[in-house]
């Protein structure tokens, strides 16, 4: 049922995308609401610029993730993984978080890899902890945060610690899911080459060239599966960035609680890479307290608009929704606590 | 394995190869005409080019594979032992969806001009007039009323603690120049330094270039000359700028590129104290070849 609804959503979004692109191409005025009639060609150009830049930026990482996932699929036996994973949830979550430090992969590239690992029998909560923690705790992000907050170097440390703690907390909460909800993956799209690949896999006498071919077409399959969502995510993010103004949003973020919620919402809709969002956060340092900036810095890499769409390519919608709620609650609580501690330390 | 499903598979391979090669071609063309920099920063462009090359290879493999399938089909000798999976029955709608989601945007990428983002986007993102780092309270006693010796004159103008030392050092460097040229390199760091020590720079001469920007916080006879700072790609651009005061302000349209020189004064915009450049010369210029500026990661290291 949910799957059908989701398919329709995708079709609808595709139709909408088509319509919007048509207007971009013909540089016409939109035929509906008056409020939109003021949109000029230059704004559509802005949409295009941001759309293309997001797509080109994510492309290498998605491709890398797809290639790694394909290697895992074709060359790593199912049993190899099970021996490596700690049985104890707490230990597992900590390992997954630490893995994020040594294996720095961008958000876009992780989803296909983790999906593959989950299919190989890795527990979902461990995979999700890695997806949440890795973009924040990897050295590249820490360095970028440090250089964005040149006069407040402690921000980089707080961000890393808070990110790790929040990811571990969400992972532990997820580890309690049992039974029906313990398999969050969407049913595998019927892959043209799954059978062929398996065949090659178990038939080493085949020529290596055909193995390479099946590797390539498998990678292509997976690239298109992920790419659909990347396209949609990049496009909608570009539209949001072009038409939603920061000034209007700031009006919403009053009070301590409001500023945290606002910064999280803002991080969600602008969908930046974790290596570049620190500079955007720094541009808010006069406007909001440090706790709210931390909320932005921790929440954005974990979940945002683009990455929610990409998660939907691999996971059931219900699971993604639950993950969103969990991450929001945990990050909000953690950043409020951190903000309060910082305030009282300053006094 | 029927002939029809096999044909479907070949068609699918070829369609995918075309899309993948199309993405690769798009990156190659952007790179060739020098427009890749409008979308992604130089340090990330390398990875995108590598990805384009990989997509070409995958596309080539798909074409080769469909040729092989074609041969197999002609021989019609394909039995169960071949190990081919039969193609899933794909409804017409989902095929169309794939085309819409990839081919169409790609075609539009090719057909629409490459542009940078401008003042409209800057207004959405919020123009930053006081550089990159928020004001930082420095714990020094600024009440040094006795005339200090010359060596300490600079230290008095640029008070700092351990965290702001890089800015103070850079400030002294700028201060020594007869006219401060605000260039692409360290654009952001220069603006931050200037706004850290506004009082030390009042009355000094400077020259700056950028695009014209206005919003309702800017007064009459004023406009902002701005630049976008980019980390990875145009999506994370942040607009920074300097307020310019000019008698001819009304003459310049938004998004015009200008070079302005003049002297620094202080002003208050939207409740914040920022430096302002009183223009005595302004010329319209061609937009910079690379419209963006990039943070200097080595600053103060």
Coordinates of C-alpha atoms in Angstrom, one line a residue:
Chain A
X1 CA 0.0 0.0 0.0
X2 CA 2.6 2.5 1.1
X3 CA 4.7 1.5 -1.8
X4 CA 2.0 2.4 -4.3
X5 CA 1.4 5.7 -2.6
X6 CA 5.1 6.4 -2.8
X7 CA 5.3 5.4 -6.4
X8 CA 2.5 7.9 -7.1
X9 CA 4.4 10.6 -5.2
X10 CA 7.4 10.0 -7.3
X11 CA 5.4 10.2 -10.5
X12 CA 3.7 13.4 -9.3
X13 CA 7.0 14.9 -8.4
X14 CA 8.3 14.0 -11.8
X15 CA 5.3 15.6 -13.5
X16 CA 5.8 18.7 -11.4
X17 CA 9.5 18.8 -12.2
X18 CA 8.6 18.5 -15.9
X19 CA 6.1 21.3 -15.7
X20 CA 8.6 23.6 -13.8
X21 CA 11.4 22.8 -16.2
X22 CA 9.1 23.6 -19.1
X23 CA 8.6 27.1 -17.6
X24 CA 12.3 27.5 -17.2
X25 CA 12.9 26.5 -20.8
X26 CA 10.3 28.8 -22.2
X27 CA 10.9 31.5 -19.7
X28 CA 7.2 32.0 -19.3
X29 CA 5.3 33.3 -16.4
X30 CA 3.7 30.7 -14.3
X31 CA 0.0 30.3 -15.1
X32 CA -1.0 30.0 -11.4
X33 CA -1.1 32.1 -8.3
X34 CA -0.6 35.8 -8.7
X35 CA 2.1 35.8 -6.0
X36 CA 4.2 33.7 -8.4
X37 CA 3.7 35.9 -11.4
X38 CA 6.6 38.2 -10.3
X39 CA 9.1 35.4 -10.9
X40 CA 11.4 36.5 -13.6
X41 CA 13.8 34.6 -15.8
X42 CA 16.7 35.5 -13.6
X43 CA 15.2 33.6 -10.7
X44 CA 14.7 30.5 -12.8
X45 CA 18.4 30.9 -13.8
X46 CA 19.2 30.9 -10.1
X47 CA 17.2 27.7 -9.7
X48 CA 19.2 26.2 -12.5
X49 CA 22.5 27.3 -11.2
X50 CA 21.9 25.9 -7.7
X51 CA 20.3 22.7 -9.1
X52 CA 23.2 22.0 -11.4
X53 CA 25.8 22.8 -8.7
X54 CA 24.2 20.5 -6.2
X55 CA 23.9 17.7 -8.8
X56 CA 27.5 18.1 -10.0
X57 CA 28.7 18.3 -6.4
X58 CA 27.0 15.1 -5.3
X59 CA 27.7 13.2 -8.4
X60 CA 31.3 11.9 -7.6
X61 CA 30.2 10.9 -4.1
X62 CA 27.1 9.1 -5.2
X63 CA 29.1 7.3 -7.9
X64 CA 31.8 6.3 -5.4
X65 CA 29.2 5.0 -3.1
X66 CA 27.6 3.0 -5.9
X67 CA 30.9 1.6 -7.0
X68 CA 31.8 0.5 -3.5
X69 CA 28.4 -1.0 -3.0
X70 CA 28.7 -3.0 -6.2
X71 CA 32.1 -4.3 -5.2
X72 CA 30.6 -5.4 -1.8
X73 CA 27.8 -7.0 -3.7
X74 CA 29.9 -9.0 -6.0
X75 CA 33.0 -9.8 -4.0
X76 CA 32.2 -9.9 -0.3
X77 CA 30.4 -13.1 0.9
X78 CA 27.4 -12.7 3.3
X79 CA 29.1 -14.5 6.1
X80 CA 32.2 -12.3 6.3
X81 CA 30.4 -9.4 7.8
X82 CA 28.5 -11.3 10.5
X83 CA 31.7 -12.3 12.2
X84 CA 32.9 -8.7 12.5
X85 CA 29.9 -7.1 14.1
X86 CA 29.8 -6.9 17.9
X87 CA 26.8 -8.6 19.4
X88 CA 26.4 -6.0 22.1
X89 CA 24.3 -3.0 20.8
X90 CA 26.3 -0.4 22.8
X91 CA 29.6 -1.7 21.5
X92 CA 28.2 -1.9 18.0
X93 CA 27.0 1.7 18.1
X94 CA 30.3 2.9 19.4
X95 CA 32.2 1.0 16.7
X96 CA 29.9 2.4 14.0
X97 CA 30.5 5.9 15.2
X98 CA 34.3 5.4 15.3
X99 CA 34.2 4.0 11.8
X100 CA 32.9 7.4 10.8
X101 CA 36.2 8.9 11.9
X102 CA 38.4 6.6 9.9
X103 CA 36.2 6.2 6.8
X104 CA 35.3 9.7 5.7
X105 CA 32.6 9.4 3.1
X106 CA 30.2 12.2 2.1
X107 CA 26.5 11.8 3.0
X108 CA 25.6 11.2 -0.6
X109 CA 28.0 8.3 -1.0
X110 CA 27.0 6.5 2.2
X111 CA 23.5 5.5 1.5
X112 CA 24.2 3.0 -1.3
X113 CA 27.0 1.4 0.7
X114 CA 25.0 1.1 3.9
X115 CA 22.1 -0.3 2.1
X116 CA 24.3 -3.0 0.6
X117 CA 25.8 -3.8 4.1
X118 CA 22.3 -4.1 5.5
X119 CA 21.4 -6.5 2.8
X120 CA 24.6 -8.4 3.7
X121 CA 23.1 -8.8 7.2
X122 CA 24.4 -5.9 9.1
X123 CA 21.8 -4.8 11.8
X124 CA 20.0 -1.6 10.7
X125 CA 20.8 0.3 13.9
X126 CA 24.5 0.0 13.3
X127 CA 24.2 1.1 9.7
X128 CA 22.1 4.1 10.7
X129 CA 24.5 5.2 13.4
X130 CA 27.3 5.2 10.8
X131 CA 25.1 7.3 8.4
X132 CA 24.3 9.8 11.1
X133 CA 27.8 10.1 12.7
X134 CA 30.2 9.9 9.7
X135 CA 29.4 13.2 8.1
X136 CA 30.0 15.0 11.4
X137 CA 32.9 13.2 13.1
X138 CA 35.1 12.8 10.0
X139 CA 38.4 14.9 10.1
X140 CA 37.5 16.9 7.0
X141 CA 34.4 18.3 8.6
X142 CA 36.2 19.0 11.9
X143 CA 38.8 20.9 10.0
X144 CA 36.2 22.9 8.0
X145 CA 34.3 23.7 11.2
X146 CA 37.6 24.9 12.9
X147 CA 38.4 27.2 10.0
X148 CA 34.9 28.6 9.9
X149 CA 34.9 29.4 13.6
X150 CA 38.4 30.8 13.7
X151 CA 37.7 32.8 16.9
X152 CA 35.8 30.1 18.6
X153 CA 37.7 26.9 18.0
X154 CA 35.8 25.1 20.7
X155 CA 32.8 24.9 18.3
X156 CA 34.5 22.2 16.3
X157 CA 35.0 20.1 19.4
X158 CA 31.5 20.6 20.7
X159 CA 30.1 19.8 17.2
X160 CA 32.0 16.5 17.0
X161 CA 31.2 15.4 20.6
X162 CA 27.5 16.3 20.2
X163 CA 27.3 14.7 16.8
X164 CA 28.8 11.5 18.1
X165 CA 26.6 11.4 21.2
X166 CA 23.4 12.1 19.2
X167 CA 24.2 9.5 16.6
X168 CA 24.9 6.9 19.3
X169 CA 21.7 7.8 21.1
X170 CA 19.6 7.4 18.0
X171 CA 21.4 4.1 17.2
X172 CA 20.7 2.7 20.6
X173 CA 17.0 3.7 20.4
X174 CA 16.8 2.0 17.0
X175 CA 18.5 -1.1 18.3
X176 CA 15.4 -1.7 20.5
X177 CA 13.2 -2.1 17.4
X178 CA 12.4 -5.7 16.9
X179 CA 10.2 -7.9 14.8
X180 CA 8.5 -6.3 11.7
X181 CA 10.3 -3.0 11.9
X182 CA 13.8 -4.5 12.2
X183 CA 14.1 -4.7 8.4
X184 CA 13.8 -1.1 7.2
X185 CA 14.9 -1.8 3.6
X186 CA 12.6 -1.4 0.7
X187 CA 12.1 -4.6 -1.2
X188 CA 14.9 -4.9 -3.8
X189 CA 14.1 -3.4 -7.1
X190 CA 14.1 -6.3 -9.6
X191 CA 17.6 -6.0 -10.9
X192 CA 18.2 -7.1 -14.4
X193 CA 21.6 -8.3 -13.5
X194 CA 21.2 -9.8 -10.1
X195 CA 20.9 -13.2 -11.6
X196 CA 23.6 -12.7 -14.2
X197 CA 25.9 -11.4 -11.5
X198 CA 25.2 -14.2 -9.2
X199 CA 25.9 -16.5 -12.1
X200 CA 29.2 -15.0 -12.6
X201 CA 29.9 -14.9 -9.0
X202 CA 29.6 -18.6 -8.7
X203 CA 31.1 -19.4 -12.1
X204 CA 34.8 -18.3 -12.0
X205 CA 35.3 -20.1 -15.3
X206 CA 33.6 -17.2 -17.1
X207 CA 35.8 -14.7 -18.8
X208 CA 36.9 -11.7 -16.7
X209 CA 35.6 -9.3 -19.3
X210 CA 32.1 -10.4 -18.8
X211 CA 32.5 -10.1 -15.1
X212 CA 33.6 -6.5 -15.6
X213 CA 30.6 -5.9 -17.8
X214 CA 28.2 -7.2 -15.3
X215 CA 29.9 -5.0 -12.7
X216 CA 29.4 -2.0 -14.9
X217 CA 25.7 -2.7 -15.6
X218 CA 25.0 -3.4 -12.0
X219 CA 26.7 -0.1 -11.0
X220 CA 24.5 1.6 -13.7
X221 CA 21.4 0.1 -12.2
X222 CA 22.2 1.3 -8.8
X223 CA 23.3 4.7 -10.0
X224 CA 20.0 5.3 -11.7
X225 CA 18.1 4.1 -8.6
X226 CA 20.0 6.6 -6.4
X227 CA 20.2 9.3 -9.2
X228 CA 16.5 9.7 -9.5
X229 CA 16.3 10.8 -5.9
X230 CA 19.4 13.0 -6.2
X231 CA 17.8 14.8 -9.1
X232 CA 14.6 15.4 -7.3
X233 CA 16.3 16.4 -4.1
X234 CA 18.7 18.8 -5.8
X235 CA 15.9 20.4 -7.8
X236 CA 13.5 20.9 -4.9
X237 CA 16.4 22.2 -2.7
X238 CA 17.3 24.7 -5.5
X239 CA 13.7 25.9 -5.6
X240 CA 13.6 26.3 -1.8
X241 CA 17.0 28.2 -1.8
X242 CA 15.8 30.5 -4.6
X243 CA 12.4 31.4 -3.2
X244 CA 12.7 31.2 0.6
X245 CA 14.4 34.2 2.2
X246 CA 16.5 34.0 5.3
X247 CA 15.1 37.2 6.7
X248 CA 11.6 35.9 6.6
X249 CA 12.7 32.7 8.4
X250 CA 14.5 34.6 11.1
X251 CA 11.3 36.3 12.1
X252 CA 10.1 32.8 13.1
X253 CA 13.1 32.0 15.3
X254 CA 12.3 33.9 18.5
X255 CA 13.5 32.8 22.0
X256 CA 16.0 30.1 22.9
X257 CA 13.7 27.2 22.0
X258 CA 12.6 28.9 18.8
X259 CA 16.1 29.7 17.6
X260 CA 17.1 26.0 18.0
X261 CA 14.0 24.9 16.1
X262 CA 14.6 27.5 13.4
X263 CA 18.2 26.6 12.9
X264 CA 17.3 22.9 12.6
X265 CA 14.5 23.7 10.1
X266 CA 16.9 25.9 8.2
X267 CA 19.6 23.2 8.1
X268 CA 17.0 20.8 6.9
X269 CA 15.8 22.9 3.9
X270 CA 19.1 24.2 2.6
X271 CA 20.6 20.7 2.5
X272 CA 24.3 21.6 2.5
X273 CA 27.3 19.3 2.6
X274 CA 28.7 18.8 6.1
X275 CA 32.0 20.2 5.0
X276 CA 30.6 23.5 3.9
X277 CA 27.8 24.2 6.3
X278 CA 30.0 25.5 9.1
X279 CA 30.6 28.7 7.2
X280 CA 26.9 29.3 6.9
X281 CA 26.5 28.7 10.6
X282 CA 29.3 31.2 11.3
X283 CA 27.4 33.8 9.4
X284 CA 24.6 33.4 12.0
X285 CA 26.9 33.8 15.0
X286 CA 25.8 37.3 15.7
X287 CA 22.1 36.4 15.4
X288 CA 21.7 33.2 17.4
X289 CA 23.3 31.7 20.5
X290 CA 26.0 29.1 20.2
X291 CA 23.6 26.3 21.2
X292 CA 21.4 27.0 18.2
X293 CA 24.4 27.0 15.9
X294 CA 25.3 23.6 17.3
X295 CA 21.8 22.4 16.6
X296 CA 22.3 23.5 13.0
X297 CA 25.7 21.9 12.7
X298 CA 24.6 18.6 14.1
X299 CA 21.2 18.3 12.6
X300 CA 22.0 19.3 9.0
X301 CA 24.5 16.6 8.3
X302 CA 22.3 13.9 9.9
X303 CA 19.0 14.7 8.0
X304 CA 18.2 17.2 5.4
X305 CA 15.8 17.5 2.5
X306 CA 18.1 16.0 -0.1
X307 CA 19.3 13.2 2.0
X308 CA 15.8 12.3 3.1
X309 CA 14.9 11.8 -0.5
X310 CA 18.0 9.7 -1.0
X311 CA 17.1 7.6 2.1
X312 CA 13.7 7.0 0.6
X313 CA 15.5 5.3 -2.3
X314 CA 16.7 2.6 0.0
X315 CA 14.5 2.5 3.1
X316 CA 10.8 2.2 3.7
X317 CA 9.0 5.5 4.1
X318 CA 7.8 4.6 7.6
X319 CA 11.3 3.9 8.8
X320 CA 12.6 7.2 7.3
X321 CA 9.9 9.1 9.0
X322 CA 10.6 7.4 12.4
X323 CA 14.3 8.2 11.9
X324 CA 13.5 11.9 11.2
X325 CA 11.4 12.1 14.4
X326 CA 14.0 10.4 16.5
X327 CA 16.9 12.5 15.2
X328 CA 14.9 15.7 15.6
X329 CA 14.0 14.9 19.2
X330 CA 17.5 13.8 20.2
X331 CA 19.3 16.7 18.5
X332 CA 16.9 19.2 19.9
X333 CA 17.4 17.9 23.4
X334 CA 21.1 17.6 23.1
X335 CA 21.6 21.1 21.6
X336 CA 19.3 22.7 24.2
X337 CA 21.4 21.0 27.0
X338 CA 24.6 22.1 25.3
X339 CA 23.3 25.6 24.9
X340 CA 22.3 25.8 28.6
X341 CA 25.7 24.5 29.7
X342 CA 27.5 27.0 27.5
X343 CA 25.4 29.8 28.9
X344 CA 26.0 28.9 32.5
X345 CA 29.7 28.5 31.8
X346 CA 29.9 32.0 30.3
X347 CA 28.3 33.5 33.4
Chain B
X1 CA 14.5 -15.9 -22.8
X2 CA 12.2 -14.5 -25.5
X3 CA 13.4 -12.2 -28.2
X4 CA 11.2 -9.4 -27.0
X5 CA 12.5 -9.2 -23.5
X6 CA 16.0 -9.3 -24.9
X7 CA 15.2 -6.4 -27.2
X8 CA 13.8 -4.5 -24.3
X9 CA 17.0 -5.1 -22.4
X10 CA 19.1 -3.9 -25.2
X11 CA 17.0 -0.7 -25.6
X12 CA 17.3 -0.1 -21.8
X13 CA 21.0 -0.5 -21.9
X14 CA 21.4 1.9 -24.7
X15 CA 19.0 4.5 -23.2
X16 CA 21.0 4.3 -20.0
X17 CA 24.3 4.6 -21.8
X18 CA 23.0 7.7 -23.6
X19 CA 22.1 9.4 -20.3
X20 CA 25.3 8.5 -18.5
X21 CA 27.4 9.6 -21.5
X22 CA 25.2 12.8 -21.6
X23 CA 26.1 13.6 -18.0
X24 CA 29.8 13.0 -18.8
X25 CA 29.6 15.1 -21.9
X26 CA 27.9 17.9 -19.9
X27 CA 30.7 18.1 -17.4
X28 CA 33.3 17.9 -20.2
X29 CA 31.6 20.8 -22.1
X30 CA 31.4 23.0 -19.0
X31 CA 35.0 22.3 -18.3
X32 CA 35.9 23.1 -21.9
X33 CA 34.1 26.4 -22.1
X34 CA 35.4 27.3 -18.6
X35 CA 32.0 27.4 -17.0
X36 CA 32.4 24.6 -14.5
X37 CA 33.6 27.2 -12.0
X38 CA 30.2 28.8 -11.9
X39 CA 28.8 25.6 -10.3
X40 CA 31.6 24.1 -8.2
X41 CA 34.7 25.3 -6.5
X42 CA 38.1 24.4 -8.0
X43 CA 39.0 22.0 -5.3
X44 CA 35.9 19.9 -5.8
X45 CA 35.9 20.1 -9.6
X46 CA 38.6 17.5 -9.8
X47 CA 36.2 14.9 -8.3
X48 CA 33.4 15.8 -10.6
X49 CA 35.7 15.4 -13.7
X50 CA 36.8 12.0 -12.4
X51 CA 33.1 11.0 -12.0
X52 CA 32.4 12.1 -15.5
X53 CA 35.3 9.9 -16.8
X54 CA 33.9 7.0 -14.8
X55 CA 30.4 7.6 -16.3
X56 CA 31.9 7.4 -19.8
X57 CA 33.5 4.1 -19.0
X58 CA 30.2 2.7 -17.6
X59 CA 28.4 4.0 -20.7
X60 CA 30.9 2.3 -23.0
X61 CA 30.5 -0.9 -21.1
X62 CA 26.7 -0.8 -21.5
X63 CA 27.0 -0.2 -25.2
X64 CA 29.4 -3.1 -25.6
X65 CA 27.1 -5.3 -23.6
X66 CA 24.1 -4.4 -25.7
X67 CA 26.1 -5.2 -28.8
X68 CA 26.9 -8.6 -27.3
X69 CA 23.3 -9.2 -26.5
X70 CA 22.4 -8.3 -30.0
X71 CA 24.8 -10.9 -31.3
X72 CA 23.3 -13.5 -28.9
X73 CA 19.9 -12.6 -30.1
X74 CA 20.9 -12.9 -33.8
X75 CA 22.3 -16.3 -33.1
X76 CA 19.1 -17.1 -31.3
X77 CA 21.0 -19.7 -29.4
X78 CA 20.3 -18.4 -26.0
X79 CA 19.0 -21.1 -23.7
X80 CA 18.5 -21.3 -20.0
X81 CA 22.2 -22.0 -19.5
X82 CA 23.2 -18.5 -20.5
X83 CA 22.5 -17.1 -17.1
X84 CA 20.6 -14.1 -18.3
X85 CA 18.0 -12.7 -16.1
X86 CA 14.8 -11.8 -17.9
X87 CA 14.0 -8.1 -17.9
X88 CA 11.3 -7.1 -15.4
X89 CA 8.1 -6.1 -17.1
X90 CA 8.5 -2.4 -16.9
X91 CA 5.3 -0.4 -17.4
X92 CA 5.4 2.4 -19.9
X93 CA 4.9 5.0 -17.1
X94 CA 8.1 4.1 -15.2
X95 CA 10.1 4.2 -18.4
X96 CA 8.8 7.6 -19.1
X97 CA 9.6 8.6 -15.5
X98 CA 13.2 7.7 -15.9
X99 CA 13.4 9.7 -19.1
X100 CA 11.8 12.7 -17.5
X101 CA 14.0 12.6 -14.5
X102 CA 17.2 12.4 -16.4
X103 CA 17.1 13.2 -20.0
X104 CA 14.9 16.3 -19.7
X105 CA 16.9 18.1 -17.0
X106 CA 20.1 17.2 -18.9
X107 CA 18.7 18.6 -22.1
X108 CA 17.8 21.8 -20.3
X109 CA 21.2 22.0 -18.7
X110 CA 22.6 22.0 -22.2
X111 CA 20.2 24.4 -23.7
X112 CA 20.0 27.1 -21.0
X113 CA 22.8 29.6 -20.5
X114 CA 25.3 29.2 -17.7
X115 CA 24.9 32.1 -15.2
X116 CA 26.2 33.0 -11.8
X117 CA 23.9 33.9 -8.9
X118 CA 23.3 37.5 -8.3
X119 CA 21.7 40.1 -6.1
X120 CA 18.3 38.3 -6.0
X121 CA 20.0 35.3 -4.4
X122 CA 22.0 37.5 -2.1
X123 CA 18.8 39.1 -0.8
X124 CA 17.4 35.6 -0.1
X125 CA 20.5 34.5 1.7
X126 CA 21.0 37.8 3.6
X127 CA 24.0 40.0 2.8
X128 CA 26.8 39.9 5.4
X129 CA 28.4 43.3 5.9
X130 CA 30.8 42.6 8.7
X131 CA 32.9 39.9 7.3
X132 CA 33.0 36.2 8.1
X133 CA 33.4 35.9 11.9
X134 CA 31.2 37.5 14.5
X135 CA 32.6 40.3 16.6
X136 CA 34.7 38.8 19.3
X137 CA 35.1 40.5 22.7
X138 CA 38.8 41.1 23.3
X139 CA 39.8 41.4 26.9
X140 CA 42.2 44.3 26.8
X141 CA 42.3 47.6 28.5
X142 CA 41.6 50.0 25.7
X143 CA 41.8 52.9 28.0
X144 CA 45.5 53.6 27.2
X145 CA 45.3 57.3 27.4
X146 CA 49.0 58.1 27.9
X147 CA 50.7 58.5 24.6
X148 CA 52.4 55.1 23.9
X149 CA 55.8 54.8 22.2
X150 CA 55.8 54.2 18.4
X151 CA 56.4 50.5 18.5
X152 CA 53.2 50.1 20.5
X153 CA 51.1 52.3 18.3
X154 CA 50.2 49.4 16.1
X155 CA 49.5 47.2 19.0
X156 CA 47.2 49.8 20.4
X157 CA 45.3 50.0 17.0
X158 CA 45.1 46.3 16.7
X159 CA 44.4 44.8 20.2
X160 CA 44.1 41.0 20.2
X161 CA 44.1 37.9 22.2
X162 CA 45.5 34.5 21.1
X163 CA 42.4 33.7 19.0
X164 CA 42.3 37.0 17.1
X165 CA 46.0 37.3 16.6
X166 CA 45.9 36.3 12.9
X167 CA 43.4 39.1 12.2
X168 CA 45.5 41.6 14.1
X169 CA 48.6 40.6 12.2
X170 CA 46.8 40.9 8.9
X171 CA 45.3 44.2 10.0
X172 CA 48.8 45.6 10.6
X173 CA 49.8 44.4 7.1
X174 CA 46.8 46.2 5.5
X175 CA 47.3 49.3 7.7
X176 CA 50.8 49.7 6.3
X177 CA 49.5 50.1 2.7
X178 CA 48.8 53.5 1.2
X179 CA 45.6 52.1 -0.4
X180 CA 44.0 48.8 0.6
X181 CA 43.2 46.8 -2.4
X182 CA 40.5 44.2 -1.6
X183 CA 41.2 41.4 -4.1
X184 CA 39.7 38.0 -4.7
X185 CA 42.4 36.4 -2.7
X186 CA 41.6 36.7 1.0
X187 CA 38.6 38.8 0.2
X188 CA 36.7 37.3 3.1
X189 CA 39.6 37.5 5.5
X190 CA 40.2 41.1 4.5
X191 CA 36.6 42.1 5.2
X192 CA 36.6 40.3 8.5
X193 CA 39.8 42.0 9.5
X194 CA 38.5 45.5 8.5
X195 CA 35.4 45.0 10.6
X196 CA 37.3 43.7 13.6
X197 CA 39.2 47.0 13.8
X198 CA 36.9 49.5 12.2
X199 CA 38.2 52.5 14.2
X200 CA 41.8 51.8 13.0
X201 CA 40.7 52.0 9.3
X202 CA 38.5 55.0 9.3
X203 CA 39.9 57.6 6.9
X204 CA 42.1 55.0 5.1
X205 CA 41.8 54.6 1.3
X206 CA 40.6 51.4 -0.2
X207 CA 39.5 49.9 -3.6
X208 CA 37.0 47.1 -4.0
X209 CA 35.1 45.4 -6.8
X210 CA 31.9 43.4 -6.9
X211 CA 28.3 43.3 -8.0
X212 CA 25.8 46.0 -7.0
X213 CA 23.2 45.0 -4.4
X214 CA 20.5 46.8 -2.5
X215 CA 17.9 46.0 0.1
X216 CA 15.7 48.1 2.4
X217 CA 18.3 48.4 5.1
X218 CA 20.6 50.3 2.8
X219 CA 20.1 54.1 3.0
X220 CA 19.6 56.7 0.2
X221 CA 22.7 57.3 -1.8
X222 CA 24.2 54.0 -0.8
X223 CA 24.6 50.5 -2.3
X224 CA 26.5 47.4 -1.4
X225 CA 29.3 45.9 -3.5
X226 CA 29.2 42.2 -2.9
X227 CA 30.8 38.9 -3.7
X228 CA 29.7 35.3 -3.1
X229 CA 32.1 33.1 -1.0
X230 CA 31.9 29.5 -2.1
X231 CA 33.0 26.4 -0.1
X232 CA 32.1 23.4 -2.4
X233 CA 29.4 24.5 -4.8
X234 CA 27.1 27.4 -5.6
X235 CA 24.5 26.0 -3.3
X236 CA 26.5 27.0 -0.2
X237 CA 27.4 30.5 -1.5
X238 CA 27.3 33.2 1.2
X239 CA 27.1 36.8 0.1
X240 CA 29.6 39.3 1.7
X241 CA 29.9 42.9 0.9
X242 CA 30.9 46.5 1.7
X243 CA 28.5 49.5 1.9
X244 CA 29.4 52.2 -0.6
X245 CA 28.2 55.8 -0.3
X246 CA 28.2 57.6 -3.6
X247 CA 26.4 60.7 -5.0
X248 CA 25.8 58.7 -8.2
X249 CA 24.4 55.7 -6.3
X250 CA 21.1 55.8 -8.2
X251 CA 22.8 55.5 -11.5
X252 CA 24.0 51.9 -10.9
X253 CA 21.6 49.0 -11.5
X254 CA 21.6 45.9 -9.3
X255 CA 24.0 43.2 -10.5
X256 CA 26.2 45.7 -12.4
X257 CA 29.8 45.0 -11.7
X258 CA 31.8 48.0 -10.4
X259 CA 35.2 49.0 -9.1
X260 CA 35.0 51.7 -6.4
X261 CA 37.7 53.5 -4.6
X262 CA 37.3 55.9 -1.7
X263 CA 37.9 56.3 2.0
X264 CA 36.5 54.4 4.9
X265 CA 34.0 55.8 7.4
X266 CA 31.7 54.2 9.9
X267 CA 28.0 53.7 9.7
X268 CA 25.2 51.8 11.3
X269 CA 23.2 49.4 9.1
X270 CA 20.3 47.5 10.6
X271 CA 21.6 48.1 14.2
X272 CA 25.1 46.9 13.4
X273 CA 28.1 49.1 13.2
X274 CA 30.0 48.5 9.9
X275 CA 32.6 50.2 7.7
X276 CA 31.4 52.1 4.8
X277 CA 33.4 53.2 1.7
X278 CA 32.9 56.9 0.7
X279 CA 33.4 56.7 -3.1
X280 CA 35.4 59.2 -5.0
X281 CA 35.8 57.1 -8.1
X282 CA 33.6 54.4 -9.6
X283 CA 33.8 52.6 -12.9
X284 CA 31.7 49.9 -14.4
X285 CA 33.6 46.7 -15.2
X286 CA 33.1 43.4 -16.8
X287 CA 32.0 40.7 -14.3
X288 CA 35.0 38.8 -13.0
X289 CA 35.9 35.7 -14.9
X290 CA 35.6 33.7 -11.7
X291 CA 32.7 35.5 -10.0
X292 CA 33.2 33.8 -6.6
X293 CA 35.8 34.1 -3.8
X294 CA 37.0 31.3 -1.7
X295 CA 38.0 31.2 2.0
X296 CA 41.7 30.9 2.5
X297 CA 42.2 27.7 4.5
X298 CA 45.8 28.6 5.4
X299 CA 44.9 32.0 6.9
X300 CA 46.4 32.3 10.4
X301 CA 47.7 28.7 10.4

